[in-house]
Amino acid sequence: MFIRSTTALAAVFLLGAAPLSQAADKPTDPQIAHIAYTAGVLDVEAAKQALKKSKNKEVVDFAKDMVRDHEAVNKQALDLVKKLKVTPEDNPTSKALTKAAAEERAKLAKLKGAAFDKAYVASEVAYHKQVNGALETLLIPSASNAELKSLLETGLKIFQGHEQHAEHVAGMLK
């Protein structure tokens, strides 16, 4: 089940990210800001679900880290867009991410105990891989504002750490 849900989730996020490559080769800064902020909000929502459902110390600690870090980065993002007087622009990628995350939370809501823990952590590994890949290959290279680009690069470093942490927790749950 662990491998199957990871593969399924990775496929969902790959499909969800398809509008990134199809909608525009180079998203605008307002679109990038919206995508990045949306990705952070969605991970906070997933972590809050884990905090309600999990009794596993490692999973709970990981989820607390996700809430803390993603809320902090999103606060920085909001401060930056206010400073730059940029209005984040909703787009097909943000919508696809939101839809896929809602579907994943619904699946996770049906699970309990170790099955929930394994599926949640597997989804976090897949999610961070997808978001980190989008940051590296599309969002950072497409950002035209230097401050936005810098914030995305900082976020990438943090989120690469999240991916490694999620992989570590996943290994502990096997």
PDB file of N, CA, C and O in Angstrom, residues 78-127:
ATOM      1  N   LEU A  78       4.020  37.004   1.674  1.00  0.00           N
ATOM      2  CA  LEU A  78       2.990  38.043   1.751  1.00  0.00           C
ATOM      3  C   LEU A  78       3.606  39.422   1.984  1.00  0.00           C
ATOM      4  O   LEU A  78       3.193  40.405   1.369  1.00  0.00           O
ATOM      5  N   ASP A  79       4.596  39.471   2.879  1.00  0.00           N
ATOM      6  CA  ASP A  79       5.284  40.741   3.122  1.00  0.00           C
ATOM      7  C   ASP A  79       5.938  41.259   1.843  1.00  0.00           C
ATOM      8  O   ASP A  79       5.890  42.457   1.546  1.00  0.00           O
ATOM      9  N   LEU A  80       6.540  40.359   1.079  1.00  0.00           N
ATOM     10  CA  LEU A  80       7.214  40.762  -0.154  1.00  0.00           C
ATOM     11  C   LEU A  80       6.222  41.275  -1.195  1.00  0.00           C
ATOM     12  O   LEU A  80       6.452  42.313  -1.811  1.00  0.00           O
ATOM     13  N   VAL A  81       5.117  40.562  -1.403  1.00  0.00           N
ATOM     14  CA  VAL A  81       4.173  41.020  -2.426  1.00  0.00           C
ATOM     15  C   VAL A  81       3.544  42.357  -2.035  1.00  0.00           C
ATOM     16  O   VAL A  81       3.268  43.181  -2.900  1.00  0.00           O
ATOM     17  N   LYS A  82       3.353  42.582  -0.727  1.00  0.00           N
ATOM     18  CA  LYS A  82       2.856  43.898  -0.284  1.00  0.00           C
ATOM     19  C   LYS A  82       3.891  44.975  -0.572  1.00  0.00           C
ATOM     20  O   LYS A  82       3.557  46.042  -1.090  1.00  0.00           O
ATOM     21  N   LYS A  83       5.150  44.682  -0.240  1.00  0.00           N
ATOM     22  CA  LYS A  83       6.230  45.640  -0.473  1.00  0.00           C
ATOM     23  C   LYS A  83       6.346  45.989  -1.965  1.00  0.00           C
ATOM     24  O   LYS A  83       6.525  47.147  -2.334  1.00  0.00           O
ATOM     25  N   LEU A  84       6.240  44.967  -2.800  1.00  0.00           N
ATOM     26  CA  LEU A  84       6.378  45.164  -4.245  1.00  0.00           C
ATOM     27  C   LEU A  84       5.090  45.638  -4.908  1.00  0.00           C
ATOM     28  O   LEU A  84       5.077  45.907  -6.107  1.00  0.00           O
ATOM     29  N   LYS A  85       4.014  45.680  -4.132  1.00  0.00           N
ATOM     30  CA  LYS A  85       2.691  46.055  -4.653  1.00  0.00           C
ATOM     31  C   LYS A  85       2.279  45.156  -5.819  1.00  0.00           C
ATOM     32  O   LYS A  85       1.825  45.613  -6.867  1.00  0.00           O
ATOM     33  N   VAL A  86       2.480  43.850  -5.580  1.00  0.00           N
ATOM     34  CA  VAL A  86       2.116  42.827  -6.566  1.00  0.00           C
ATOM     35  C   VAL A  86       0.921  42.061  -6.025  1.00  0.00           C
ATOM     36  O   VAL A  86       0.892  41.694  -4.854  1.00  0.00           O
ATOM     37  N   THR A  87      -0.065  41.823  -6.868  1.00  0.00           N
ATOM     38  CA  THR A  87      -1.215  41.014  -6.484  1.00  0.00           C
ATOM     39  C   THR A  87      -1.011  39.611  -7.048  1.00  0.00           C
ATOM     40  O   THR A  87      -0.950  39.441  -8.271  1.00  0.00           O
ATOM     41  N   PRO A  88      -0.868  38.603  -6.155  1.00  0.00           N
ATOM     42  CA  PRO A  88      -0.736  37.230  -6.662  1.00  0.00           C
ATOM     43  C   PRO A  88      -1.917  36.895  -7.580  1.00  0.00           C
ATOM     44  O   PRO A  88      -3.054  37.282  -7.305  1.00  0.00           O
ATOM     45  N   GLU A  89      -1.610  36.197  -8.664  1.00  0.00           N
ATOM     46  CA  GLU A  89      -2.616  35.897  -9.682  1.00  0.00           C
ATOM     47  C   GLU A  89      -2.931  34.409  -9.695  1.00  0.00           C
ATOM     48  O   GLU A  89      -2.049  33.575  -9.930  1.00  0.00           O
ATOM     49  N   ASP A  90      -4.207  34.087  -9.429  1.00  0.00           N
ATOM     50  CA  ASP A  90      -4.638  32.693  -9.492  1.00  0.00           C
ATOM     51  C   ASP A  90      -4.399  32.182 -10.909  1.00  0.00           C
ATOM     52  O   ASP A  90      -4.400  32.951 -11.878  1.00  0.00           O
ATOM     53  N   ASN A  91      -4.171  30.889 -11.029  1.00  0.00           N
ATOM     54  CA  ASN A  91      -3.810  30.328 -12.325  1.00  0.00           C
ATOM     55  C   ASN A  91      -4.119  28.836 -12.330  1.00  0.00           C
ATOM     56  O   ASN A  91      -4.415  28.259 -11.275  1.00  0.00           O
ATOM     57  N   PRO A  92      -4.070  28.195 -13.487  1.00  0.00           N
ATOM     58  CA  PRO A  92      -4.402  26.768 -13.574  1.00  0.00           C
ATOM     59  C   PRO A  92      -3.526  25.877 -12.683  1.00  0.00           C
ATOM     60  O   PRO A  92      -4.008  24.886 -12.149  1.00  0.00           O
ATOM     61  N   THR A  93      -2.269  26.239 -12.498  1.00  0.00           N
ATOM     62  CA  THR A  93      -1.387  25.413 -11.660  1.00  0.00           C
ATOM     63  C   THR A  93      -1.816  25.468 -10.205  1.00  0.00           C
ATOM     64  O   THR A  93      -1.908  24.435  -9.542  1.00  0.00           O
ATOM     65  N   SER A  94      -2.100  26.660  -9.706  1.00  0.00           N
ATOM     66  CA  SER A  94      -2.570  26.797  -8.320  1.00  0.00           C
ATOM     67  C   SER A  94      -3.870  26.012  -8.118  1.00  0.00           C
ATOM     68  O   SER A  94      -4.047  25.331  -7.100  1.00  0.00           O
ATOM     69  N   LYS A  95      -4.758  26.113  -9.098  1.00  0.00           N
ATOM     70  CA  LYS A  95      -6.033  25.396  -9.006  1.00  0.00           C
ATOM     71  C   LYS A  95      -5.819  23.886  -9.027  1.00  0.00           C
ATOM     72  O   LYS A  95      -6.468  23.144  -8.278  1.00  0.00           O
ATOM     73  N   ALA A  96      -4.917  23.412  -9.871  1.00  0.00           N
ATOM     74  CA  ALA A  96      -4.648  21.976  -9.958  1.00  0.00           C
ATOM     75  C   ALA A  96      -4.019  21.461  -8.654  1.00  0.00           C
ATOM     76  O   ALA A  96      -4.374  20.378  -8.168  1.00  0.00           O
ATOM     77  N   LEU A  97      -3.105  22.236  -8.091  1.00  0.00           N
ATOM     78  CA  LEU A  97      -2.495  21.851  -6.811  1.00  0.00           C
ATOM     79  C   LEU A  97      -3.547  21.770  -5.717  1.00  0.00           C
ATOM     80  O   LEU A  97      -3.564  20.827  -4.916  1.00  0.00           O
ATOM     81  N   THR A  98      -4.431  22.744  -5.672  1.00  0.00           N
ATOM     82  CA  THR A  98      -5.483  22.783  -4.655  1.00  0.00           C
ATOM     83  C   THR A  98      -6.410  21.582  -4.791  1.00  0.00           C
ATOM     84  O   THR A  98      -6.763  20.946  -3.795  1.00  0.00           O
ATOM     85  N   LYS A  99      -6.788  21.270  -6.022  1.00  0.00           N
ATOM     86  CA  LYS A  99      -7.688  20.135  -6.258  1.00  0.00           C
ATOM     87  C   LYS A  99      -7.022  18.826  -5.856  1.00  0.00           C
ATOM     88  O   LYS A  99      -7.617  17.991  -5.163  1.00  0.00           O
ATOM     89  N   ALA A 100      -5.782  18.629  -6.261  1.00  0.00           N
ATOM     90  CA  ALA A 100      -5.066  17.387  -5.931  1.00  0.00           C
ATOM     91  C   ALA A 100      -4.876  17.260  -4.419  1.00  0.00           C
ATOM     92  O   ALA A 100      -5.028  16.167  -3.859  1.00  0.00           O
ATOM     93  N   ALA A 101      -4.579  18.365  -3.747  1.00  0.00           N
ATOM     94  CA  ALA A 101      -4.377  18.323  -2.295  1.00  0.00           C
ATOM     95  C   ALA A 101      -5.680  17.981  -1.576  1.00  0.00           C
ATOM     96  O   ALA A 101      -5.674  17.217  -0.599  1.00  0.00           O
ATOM     97  N   ALA A 102      -6.794  18.532  -2.035  1.00  0.00           N
ATOM     98  CA  ALA A 102      -8.092  18.229  -1.419  1.00  0.00           C
ATOM     99  C   ALA A 102      -8.423  16.747  -1.584  1.00  0.00           C
ATOM    100  O   ALA A 102      -8.914  16.100  -0.643  1.00  0.00           O
ATOM    101  N   GLU A 103      -8.133  16.210  -2.755  1.00  0.00           N
ATOM    102  CA  GLU A 103      -8.378  14.782  -2.994  1.00  0.00           C
ATOM    103  C   GLU A 103      -7.498  13.928  -2.087  1.00  0.00           C
ATOM    104  O   GLU A 103      -7.952  12.923  -1.533  1.00  0.00           O
ATOM    105  N   GLU A 104      -6.251  14.321  -1.914  1.00  0.00           N
ATOM    106  CA  GLU A 104      -5.336  13.567  -1.056  1.00  0.00           C
ATOM    107  C   GLU A 104      -5.780  13.636   0.405  1.00  0.00           C
ATOM    108  O   GLU A 104      -5.761  12.629   1.112  1.00  0.00           O
ATOM    109  N   ARG A 105      -6.182  14.819   0.864  1.00  0.00           N
ATOM    110  CA  ARG A 105      -6.659  14.941   2.254  1.00  0.00           C
ATOM    111  C   ARG A 105      -7.884  14.073   2.469  1.00  0.00           C
ATOM    112  O   ARG A 105      -8.047  13.472   3.537  1.00  0.00           O
ATOM    113  N   ALA A 106      -8.764  13.990   1.478  1.00  0.00           N
ATOM    114  CA  ALA A 106      -9.959  13.147   1.595  1.00  0.00           C
ATOM    115  C   ALA A 106      -9.569  11.674   1.713  1.00  0.00           C
ATOM    116  O   ALA A 106     -10.145  10.930   2.516  1.00  0.00           O
ATOM    117  N   LYS A 107      -8.586  11.245   0.931  1.00  0.00           N
ATOM    118  CA  LYS A 107      -8.101   9.857   1.027  1.00  0.00           C
ATOM    119  C   LYS A 107      -7.494   9.594   2.401  1.00  0.00           C
ATOM    120  O   LYS A 107      -7.748   8.573   3.017  1.00  0.00           O
ATOM    121  N   LEU A 108      -6.667  10.536   2.862  1.00  0.00           N
ATOM    122  CA  LEU A 108      -6.010  10.371   4.156  1.00  0.00           C
ATOM    123  C   LEU A 108      -7.020  10.373   5.297  1.00  0.00           C
ATOM    124  O   LEU A 108      -6.812   9.690   6.310  1.00  0.00           O
ATOM    125  N   ALA A 109      -8.102  11.107   5.154  1.00  0.00           N
ATOM    126  CA  ALA A 109      -9.117  11.194   6.205  1.00  0.00           C
ATOM    127  C   ALA A 109      -9.739   9.826   6.498  1.00  0.00           C
ATOM    128  O   ALA A 109     -10.210   9.584   7.612  1.00  0.00           O
ATOM    129  N   LYS A 110      -9.713   8.933   5.523  1.00  0.00           N
ATOM    130  CA  LYS A 110     -10.297   7.602   5.690  1.00  0.00           C
ATOM    131  C   LYS A 110      -9.364   6.628   6.397  1.00  0.00           C
ATOM    132  O   LYS A 110      -9.773   5.535   6.762  1.00  0.00           O
ATOM    133  N   LEU A 111      -8.102   7.015   6.572  1.00  0.00           N
ATOM    134  CA  LEU A 111      -7.106   6.128   7.173  1.00  0.00           C
ATOM    135  C   LEU A 111      -6.911   6.439   8.651  1.00  0.00           C
ATOM    136  O   LEU A 111      -7.168   7.552   9.098  1.00  0.00           O
ATOM    137  N   LYS A 112      -6.397   5.424   9.372  1.00  0.00           N
ATOM    138  CA  LYS A 112      -6.126   5.591  10.799  1.00  0.00           C
ATOM    139  C   LYS A 112      -4.797   4.938  11.143  1.00  0.00           C
ATOM    140  O   LYS A 112      -4.313   4.066  10.426  1.00  0.00           O
ATOM    141  N   GLY A 113      -4.234   5.368  12.261  1.00  0.00           N
ATOM    142  CA  GLY A 113      -3.052   4.730  12.815  1.00  0.00           C
ATOM    143  C   GLY A 113      -1.872   4.714  11.865  1.00  0.00           C
ATOM    144  O   GLY A 113      -1.594   5.694  11.175  1.00  0.00           O
ATOM    145  N   ALA A 114      -1.192   3.560  11.849  1.00  0.00           N
ATOM    146  CA  ALA A 114       0.019   3.417  11.040  1.00  0.00           C
ATOM    147  C   ALA A 114      -0.260   3.605   9.548  1.00  0.00           C
ATOM    148  O   ALA A 114       0.584   4.140   8.826  1.00  0.00           O
ATOM    149  N   ALA A 115      -1.435   3.191   9.092  1.00  0.00           N
ATOM    150  CA  ALA A 115      -1.773   3.369   7.666  1.00  0.00           C
ATOM    151  C   ALA A 115      -1.827   4.862   7.322  1.00  0.00           C
ATOM    152  O   ALA A 115      -1.319   5.277   6.272  1.00  0.00           O
ATOM    153  N   PHE A 116      -2.429   5.661   8.206  1.00  0.00           N
ATOM    154  CA  PHE A 116      -2.459   7.105   7.980  1.00  0.00           C
ATOM    155  C   PHE A 116      -1.040   7.659   7.975  1.00  0.00           C
ATOM    156  O   PHE A 116      -0.668   8.420   7.085  1.00  0.00           O
ATOM    157  N   ASP A 117      -0.264   7.302   9.005  1.00  0.00           N
ATOM    158  CA  ASP A 117       1.092   7.844   9.136  1.00  0.00           C
ATOM    159  C   ASP A 117       1.919   7.572   7.884  1.00  0.00           C
ATOM    160  O   ASP A 117       2.564   8.478   7.349  1.00  0.00           O
ATOM    161  N   LYS A 118       1.895   6.332   7.416  1.00  0.00           N
ATOM    162  CA  LYS A 118       2.680   5.969   6.234  1.00  0.00           C
ATOM    163  C   LYS A 118       2.202   6.728   5.000  1.00  0.00           C
ATOM    164  O   LYS A 118       3.013   7.231   4.220  1.00  0.00           O
ATOM    165  N   ALA A 119       0.889   6.808   4.827  1.00  0.00           N
ATOM    166  CA  ALA A 119       0.355   7.490   3.650  1.00  0.00           C
ATOM    167  C   ALA A 119       0.630   8.995   3.703  1.00  0.00           C
ATOM    168  O   ALA A 119       0.979   9.604   2.688  1.00  0.00           O
ATOM    169  N   TYR A 120       0.499   9.591   4.884  1.00  0.00           N
ATOM    170  CA  TYR A 120       0.774  11.031   5.020  1.00  0.00           C
ATOM    171  C   TYR A 120       2.235  11.324   4.695  1.00  0.00           C
ATOM    172  O   TYR A 120       2.535  12.228   3.912  1.00  0.00           O
ATOM    173  N   VAL A 121       3.136  10.575   5.283  1.00  0.00           N
ATOM    174  CA  VAL A 121       4.559  10.833   5.060  1.00  0.00           C
ATOM    175  C   VAL A 121       4.927  10.561   3.604  1.00  0.00           C
ATOM    176  O   VAL A 121       5.691  11.316   2.997  1.00  0.00           O
ATOM    177  N   ALA A 122       4.363   9.522   3.020  1.00  0.00           N
ATOM    178  CA  ALA A 122       4.619   9.241   1.599  1.00  0.00           C
ATOM    179  C   ALA A 122       4.127  10.400   0.734  1.00  0.00           C
ATOM    180  O   ALA A 122       4.801  10.804  -0.224  1.00  0.00           O
ATOM    181  N   SER A 123       2.967  10.961   1.088  1.00  0.00           N
ATOM    182  CA  SER A 123       2.456  12.092   0.312  1.00  0.00           C
ATOM    183  C   SER A 123       3.355  13.315   0.475  1.00  0.00           C
ATOM    184  O   SER A 123       3.548  14.076  -0.469  1.00  0.00           O
ATOM    185  N   GLU A 124       3.941  13.483   1.660  1.00  0.00           N
ATOM    186  CA  GLU A 124       4.857  14.603   1.892  1.00  0.00           C
ATOM    187  C   GLU A 124       6.140  14.449   1.075  1.00  0.00           C
ATOM    188  O   GLU A 124       6.655  15.435   0.547  1.00  0.00           O
ATOM    189  N   VAL A 125       6.640  13.238   0.977  1.00  0.00           N
ATOM    190  CA  VAL A 125       7.825  13.000   0.148  1.00  0.00           C
ATOM    191  C   VAL A 125       7.504  13.371  -1.300  1.00  0.00           C
ATOM    192  O   VAL A 125       8.224  14.147  -1.932  1.00  0.00           O
ATOM    193  N   ALA A 126       6.407  12.837  -1.810  1.00  0.00           N
ATOM    194  CA  ALA A 126       6.031  13.089  -3.204  1.00  0.00           C
ATOM    195  C   ALA A 126       5.746  14.574  -3.441  1.00  0.00           C
ATOM    196  O   ALA A 126       6.173  15.144  -4.455  1.00  0.00           O
ATOM    197  N   TYR A 127       5.061  15.204  -2.505  1.00  0.00           N
ATOM    198  CA  TYR A 127       4.702  16.618  -2.650  1.00  0.00           C
ATOM    199  C   TYR A 127       5.951  17.494  -2.682  1.00  0.00           C
ATOM    200  O   TYR A 127       6.085  18.364  -3.554  1.00  0.00           O
TER     201      TYR A 127
END
